[in-house]
Structure formats: structure tokens, C-alpha cells
XYZ file of C-alpha atoms in Angstrom:
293
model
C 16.863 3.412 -16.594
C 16.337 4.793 -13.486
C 13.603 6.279 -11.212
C 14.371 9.318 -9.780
C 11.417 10.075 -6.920
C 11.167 13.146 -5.428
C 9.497 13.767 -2.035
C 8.792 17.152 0.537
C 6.317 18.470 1.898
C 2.983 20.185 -0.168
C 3.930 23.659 -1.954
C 7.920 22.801 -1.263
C 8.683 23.593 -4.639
C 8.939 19.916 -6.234
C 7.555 20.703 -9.695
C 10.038 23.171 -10.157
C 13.269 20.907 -8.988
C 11.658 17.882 -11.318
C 11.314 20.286 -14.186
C 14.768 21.293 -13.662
C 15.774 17.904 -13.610
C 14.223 16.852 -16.472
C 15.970 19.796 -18.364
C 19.108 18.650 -17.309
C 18.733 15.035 -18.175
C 16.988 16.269 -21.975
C 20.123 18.325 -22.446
C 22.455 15.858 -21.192
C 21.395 13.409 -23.652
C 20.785 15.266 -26.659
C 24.420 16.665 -26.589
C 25.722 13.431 -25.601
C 27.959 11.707 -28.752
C 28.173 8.143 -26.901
C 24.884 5.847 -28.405
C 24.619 4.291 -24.737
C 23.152 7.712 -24.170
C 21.577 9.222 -26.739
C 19.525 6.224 -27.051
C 17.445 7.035 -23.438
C 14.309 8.886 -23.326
C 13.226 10.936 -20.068
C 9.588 10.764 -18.494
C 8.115 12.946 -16.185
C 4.957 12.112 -14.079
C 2.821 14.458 -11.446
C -0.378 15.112 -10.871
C -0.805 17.236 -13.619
C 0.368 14.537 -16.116
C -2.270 12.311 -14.171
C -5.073 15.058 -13.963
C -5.490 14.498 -10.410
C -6.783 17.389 -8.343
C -4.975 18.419 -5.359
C -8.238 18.030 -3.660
C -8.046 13.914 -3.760
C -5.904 13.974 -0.452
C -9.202 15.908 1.568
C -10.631 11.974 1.907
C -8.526 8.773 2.310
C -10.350 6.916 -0.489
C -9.736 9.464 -3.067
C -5.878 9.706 -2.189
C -5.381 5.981 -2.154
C -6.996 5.954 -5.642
C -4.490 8.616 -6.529
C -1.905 6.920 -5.488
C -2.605 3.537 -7.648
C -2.621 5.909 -10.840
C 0.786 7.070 -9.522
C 2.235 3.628 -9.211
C 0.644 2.403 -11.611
C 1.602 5.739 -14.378
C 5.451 4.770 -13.151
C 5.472 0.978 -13.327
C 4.194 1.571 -16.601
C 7.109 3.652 -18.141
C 9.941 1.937 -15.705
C 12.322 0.588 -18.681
C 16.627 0.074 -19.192
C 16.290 2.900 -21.317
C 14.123 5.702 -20.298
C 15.007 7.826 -17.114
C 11.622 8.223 -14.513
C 11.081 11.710 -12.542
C 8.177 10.843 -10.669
C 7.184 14.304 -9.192
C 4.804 14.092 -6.333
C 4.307 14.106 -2.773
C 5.560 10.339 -2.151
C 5.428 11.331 1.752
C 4.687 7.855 2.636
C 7.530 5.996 2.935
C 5.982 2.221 2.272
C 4.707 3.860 -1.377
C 8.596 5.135 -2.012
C 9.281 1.244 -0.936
C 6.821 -0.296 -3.521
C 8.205 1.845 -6.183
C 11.894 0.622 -4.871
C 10.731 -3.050 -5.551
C 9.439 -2.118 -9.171
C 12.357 0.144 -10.121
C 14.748 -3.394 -8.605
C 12.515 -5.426 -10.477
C 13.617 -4.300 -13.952
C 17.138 -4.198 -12.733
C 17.656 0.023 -12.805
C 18.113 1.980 -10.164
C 16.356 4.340 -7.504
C 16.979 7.413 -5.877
C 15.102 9.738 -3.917
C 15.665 13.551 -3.832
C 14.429 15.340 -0.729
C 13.097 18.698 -1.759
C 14.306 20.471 2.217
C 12.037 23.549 1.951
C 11.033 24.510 6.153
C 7.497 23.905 7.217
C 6.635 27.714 7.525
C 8.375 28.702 4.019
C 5.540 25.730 2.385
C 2.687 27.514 4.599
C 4.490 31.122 2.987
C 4.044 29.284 -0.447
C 1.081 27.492 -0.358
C -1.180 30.978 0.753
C 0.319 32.963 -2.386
C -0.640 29.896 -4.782
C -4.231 29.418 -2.878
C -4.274 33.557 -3.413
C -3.391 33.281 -7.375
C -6.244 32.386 -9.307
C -4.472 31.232 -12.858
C -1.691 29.360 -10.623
C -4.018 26.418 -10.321
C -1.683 25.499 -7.695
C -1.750 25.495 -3.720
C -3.705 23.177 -1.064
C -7.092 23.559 1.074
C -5.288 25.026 4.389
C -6.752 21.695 6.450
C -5.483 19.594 3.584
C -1.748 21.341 3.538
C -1.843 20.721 7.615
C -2.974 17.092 7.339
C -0.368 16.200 4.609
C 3.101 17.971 6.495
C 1.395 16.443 9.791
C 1.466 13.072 8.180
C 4.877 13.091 6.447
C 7.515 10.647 6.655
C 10.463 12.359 5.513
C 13.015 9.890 3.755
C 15.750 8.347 5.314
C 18.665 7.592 3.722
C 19.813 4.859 5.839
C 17.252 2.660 4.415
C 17.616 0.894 0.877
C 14.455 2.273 -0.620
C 15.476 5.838 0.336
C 19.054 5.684 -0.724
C 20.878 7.302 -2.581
C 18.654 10.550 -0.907
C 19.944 13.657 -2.314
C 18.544 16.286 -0.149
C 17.925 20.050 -1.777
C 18.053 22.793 0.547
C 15.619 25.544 -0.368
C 18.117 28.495 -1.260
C 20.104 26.479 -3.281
C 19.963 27.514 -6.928
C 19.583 23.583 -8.853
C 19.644 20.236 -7.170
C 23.240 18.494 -7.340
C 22.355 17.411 -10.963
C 25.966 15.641 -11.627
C 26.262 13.868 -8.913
C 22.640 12.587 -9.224
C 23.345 11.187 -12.773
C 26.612 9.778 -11.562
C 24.624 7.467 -9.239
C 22.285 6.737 -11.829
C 23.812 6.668 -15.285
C 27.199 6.972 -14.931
C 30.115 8.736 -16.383
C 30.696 6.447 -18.431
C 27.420 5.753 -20.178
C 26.581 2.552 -19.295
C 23.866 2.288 -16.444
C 23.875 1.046 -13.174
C 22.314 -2.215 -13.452
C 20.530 -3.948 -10.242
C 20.219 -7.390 -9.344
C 17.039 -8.200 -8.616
C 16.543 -10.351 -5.562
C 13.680 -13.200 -4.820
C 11.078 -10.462 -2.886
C 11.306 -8.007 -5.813
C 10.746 -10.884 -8.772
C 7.179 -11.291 -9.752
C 6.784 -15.422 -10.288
C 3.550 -16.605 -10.833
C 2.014 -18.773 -7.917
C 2.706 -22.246 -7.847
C 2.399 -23.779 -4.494
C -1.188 -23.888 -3.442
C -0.109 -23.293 0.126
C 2.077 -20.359 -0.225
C -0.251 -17.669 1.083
C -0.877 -19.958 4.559
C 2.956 -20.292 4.813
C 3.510 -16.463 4.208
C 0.868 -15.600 6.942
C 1.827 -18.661 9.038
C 5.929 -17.630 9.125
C 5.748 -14.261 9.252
C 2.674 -14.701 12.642
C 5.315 -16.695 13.952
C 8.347 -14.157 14.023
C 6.105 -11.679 15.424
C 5.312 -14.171 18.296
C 8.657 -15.152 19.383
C 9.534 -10.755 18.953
C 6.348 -10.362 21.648
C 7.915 -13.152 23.686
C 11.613 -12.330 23.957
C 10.732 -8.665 25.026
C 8.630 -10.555 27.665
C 11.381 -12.197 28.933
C 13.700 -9.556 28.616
C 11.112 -6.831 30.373
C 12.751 -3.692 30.599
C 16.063 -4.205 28.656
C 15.398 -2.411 25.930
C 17.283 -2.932 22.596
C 18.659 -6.508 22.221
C 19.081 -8.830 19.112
C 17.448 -11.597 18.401
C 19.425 -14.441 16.316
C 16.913 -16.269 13.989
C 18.105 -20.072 13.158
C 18.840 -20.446 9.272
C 17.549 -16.339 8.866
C 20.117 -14.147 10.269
C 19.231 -11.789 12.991
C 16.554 -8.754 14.184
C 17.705 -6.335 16.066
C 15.311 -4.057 18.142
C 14.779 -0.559 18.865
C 15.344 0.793 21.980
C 11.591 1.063 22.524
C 9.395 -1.611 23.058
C 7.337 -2.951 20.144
C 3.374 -3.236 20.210
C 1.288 -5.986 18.683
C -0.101 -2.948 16.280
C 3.052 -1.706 15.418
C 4.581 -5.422 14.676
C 1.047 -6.541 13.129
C 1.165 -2.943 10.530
C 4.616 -3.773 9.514
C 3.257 -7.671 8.798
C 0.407 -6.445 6.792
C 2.457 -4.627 4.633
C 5.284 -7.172 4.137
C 2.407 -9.411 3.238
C 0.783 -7.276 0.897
C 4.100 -6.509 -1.300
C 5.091 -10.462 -1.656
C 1.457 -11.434 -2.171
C 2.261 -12.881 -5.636
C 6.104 -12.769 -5.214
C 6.070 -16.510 -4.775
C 8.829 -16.503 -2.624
C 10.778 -20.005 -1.889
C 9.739 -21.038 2.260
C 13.027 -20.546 3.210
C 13.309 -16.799 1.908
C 9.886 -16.089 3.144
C 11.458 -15.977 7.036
C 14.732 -14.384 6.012
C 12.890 -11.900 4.018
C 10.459 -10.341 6.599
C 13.468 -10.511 8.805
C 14.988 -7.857 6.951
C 11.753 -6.265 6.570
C 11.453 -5.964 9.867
C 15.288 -4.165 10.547
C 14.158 -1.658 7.535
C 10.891 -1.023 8.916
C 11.412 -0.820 13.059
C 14.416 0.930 13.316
């Protein structure tokens, strides 16, 4: 069933919108008279599930190992029949993308809910949790800078962020029907995904895949560097890819780091994906229109 992620800035108040969401869903099913749901199960993950100290995102090698137990805590539980509310920071947008692939994986879907609290409100919060001894909450004031400085709030024009559900910070409850309508349903059933060739762990089988995934994808990142060299100035454009539809550019030009990050991490998700040589152009093609715009 499906993984609801929630993302906002540190202290925004996403413990308490999970935990009401995770109310809602437990009362929703146990009053429920229809099988299809009484039969699901809810899960709810955070840090304090994980034991993870809010201190792990002072150093970049203790977040990243947070992170893994995150992903790997959710990929773990991600099932048809139990309902994921994976509280947490999630404030980098290729993590909420990863957890998109697994949640499309298993054929359930994904949505993210945006916890809107302003920037000063969090600073408001965070002091009065950093002030409350037996809160056990609240951030290092360098750590609480570093992490709103660094946050890529979701957008809802890209698959991996959509459905967003965005939850202002006076408002009373998150918009708890319409969040289980995209989910579950009204009428019990479950939205089911189909999972698509970059999402569908295959075990390797040509010995050459990894050279053709680095070789393609080097490739479409040359002939991006040289149509904005003959096009100097233009800004925008489209660029129609034989057999592999078409990327379309932002109005800025691209860098060799920017388009080289982007590869890197389009790499690193289809690793052991397997993909067929035809999908592997197509593929980062559509990568790249998520990623870029």
C-alpha cells in the first residue's frame, strides 16, 4: 500500500502531522466493514523509530549513514497491504526519488506531503525545543541553518513529488480525505502502479551493461554540451533524440558539473536495473527533463 513521505524544513512540525496521519489511517481502517480494508496495517518510521540522533546531520558521513537506515527501514516494510508514513526530513529531493522507484517497484503508490511551516516560525520552534530539556527534540542552531539552507522543497510538477499535498502551518489537520482518496480509494481497492523497466530490479545479465550505461548516457551529455555550442546564446531550445523522444532545456545554460551530477545519479539508481540498450537512452532522457527543469 502506499508510501506517504513527508518533507519541511527541521522543527516544522512533521512528527505531529505524521502522527496525525497515522491516527487517521488506524481509525479509518479499524471502523472500516469492507475486508479490502480492514485487512491493511499502517507503519510509521522517523528517527525516533530508527534511534538516530538529530546530531547525525552535524557531519556528511553520519547523515548519509542515516539516510541508508531510512531507505533501507522503508523498503523494508513497502508492501500491497500496509500503508508507509515515513516521517523525516526527506529535504533532498533525489532521496524522495529513490523512495519513488521502490514505492513503483511494488506497484503502490507515492505521495509527498509538504509540511509549509515559514523559515522564522521553525527558528521560533526549534529554540523552545533546544530550551526544553525532557523534549529531546530541537537542532544544534548551525545544524538547523545548514539543513533549511540546503533544502529542496518538493515540487509537484515532478513524478516523484506528486501527488504533493502541501499543509499550511495554521491549518488544524492535513487534508486527510483527500490524501487517502489518492492513495486507497473510496472504494477500497488500492491504486495499483505499473512498474516500468528503470524501477524493476532484474538481475545482471549482459556482461557489458555497465560500459553501455556509462557509454550512452556520456554520449547524451556530449551532444547537450554541443548543441548549446552551436546555439550560443539562445537559450531554451529542444533537442529531438532519434528513437528516444526529446530534451528540452532550461532557459539557462547547462554546465559539465551540473549535466555530469545529474549522470551520476541516473547511473547510480539503474546500477543493477538491467535495463534493455534501447531504454537505457530513452530513460536518462527523461531523467534529464525531471531533473534540469
Amino acid at each position: 500500500m502506499p508510501l506517504i513521505l513527508l518533507s519541511g524544513y527541521p522543527s516544522s512540525g512533521k512528527t505531529h502531522r505524521s502522527r496525525q496521519l497515522v491516527d487517521f489511517f488506524c481509525s479509518k481502517i479499524s471502523t472500516s466493514t469492507d475486508p479490502r480494508i480492514s485487512r491493511l496495517s499502517v507503519s510509521h518510521i522517523n528517527d525516533e523509530s530508527l534511534g538516530l540522533s538529530r546530531d547525525v546531520y552535524r557531519e556528511a558521513r553520519t547523515e548519509k549513514d542515516a539516510r541508508a537506515a531510512a531507505y533501507s527501514a522503508v523498503k523494508r516494510v513497502l508492501a500491497r497491504d500496509n500503508i508507509v508514513v515515513a516521517d523525516g526530513l526527506n529535504y533532498i529531493k533525489g532521496f524522495r526519488y529513490q523512495l519513488y522507484c521502490e514505492a513503483k517497484a511494488v506497484q503502490t503508490p507515492s505521495c509527498v506531503v509538504h509540511v509549509g511551516t515559514p523559515t522564522e516560525t521553525c527558528r521560533e520552534m526549534n529554540k523552545k525545543l533546544l530550551a526544553d530539556a525532557e523534549s529531546g527534540g530541537g537542532y544544534a542552531d548551525t545544524i538547523f541553518e545548514n539543513l533549511v539552507y540546503r533544502y529542496e522543497e518538493p515540487n509537484g510538477m515532478t513524478r516523484w513529488d506528486s501527488p504533493l499535498f502541501t499543509v499550511p502551518w495554521n491549518d488544524e489537520t492535513p487534508p486527510f480525505e483527500e490524501i487517502w482518496e489518492a492513495m486507497i480509494g473510496s472504494d477500497g481497492k488500492g491504486k495499483i502502479v505499473k512498474p516500468n523497466q528503470a524501477t524493476v530490479l532484474k538481475p545482471a545479465t549482459e556482461s557489458d551493461y555497465l560500459y553501455e550505461l556509462d557509454k550512452t548516457t556520456q554520449e547524451i551529455l556530449t551532444m547537450v554540451l554541443e548543441w548549446q555550442k552551436d546555439h550560443s546564446g539562445e537559450g531554451g531550445g529542444e533537442i529531438v533524440m532519434q528513437n528516444a523522444g526529446s530534451l528540452e532545456l532550461p532557459a539557462a545554460p547547462l554546465t559539465l558539473p551540473q549535466l555530469q551530477r545529474v549522470r551520476r545519479q541516473f547511473i547510480a539508481l539503474n546500477r543493477q536495473h538491467n535495463l534493455a540498450k534501447p531504454r537505457i537512452r530513452s530513460s536518462f532522457i527523461e531523467y534529464l527533463n525531471d531533473n534540469l527543469r
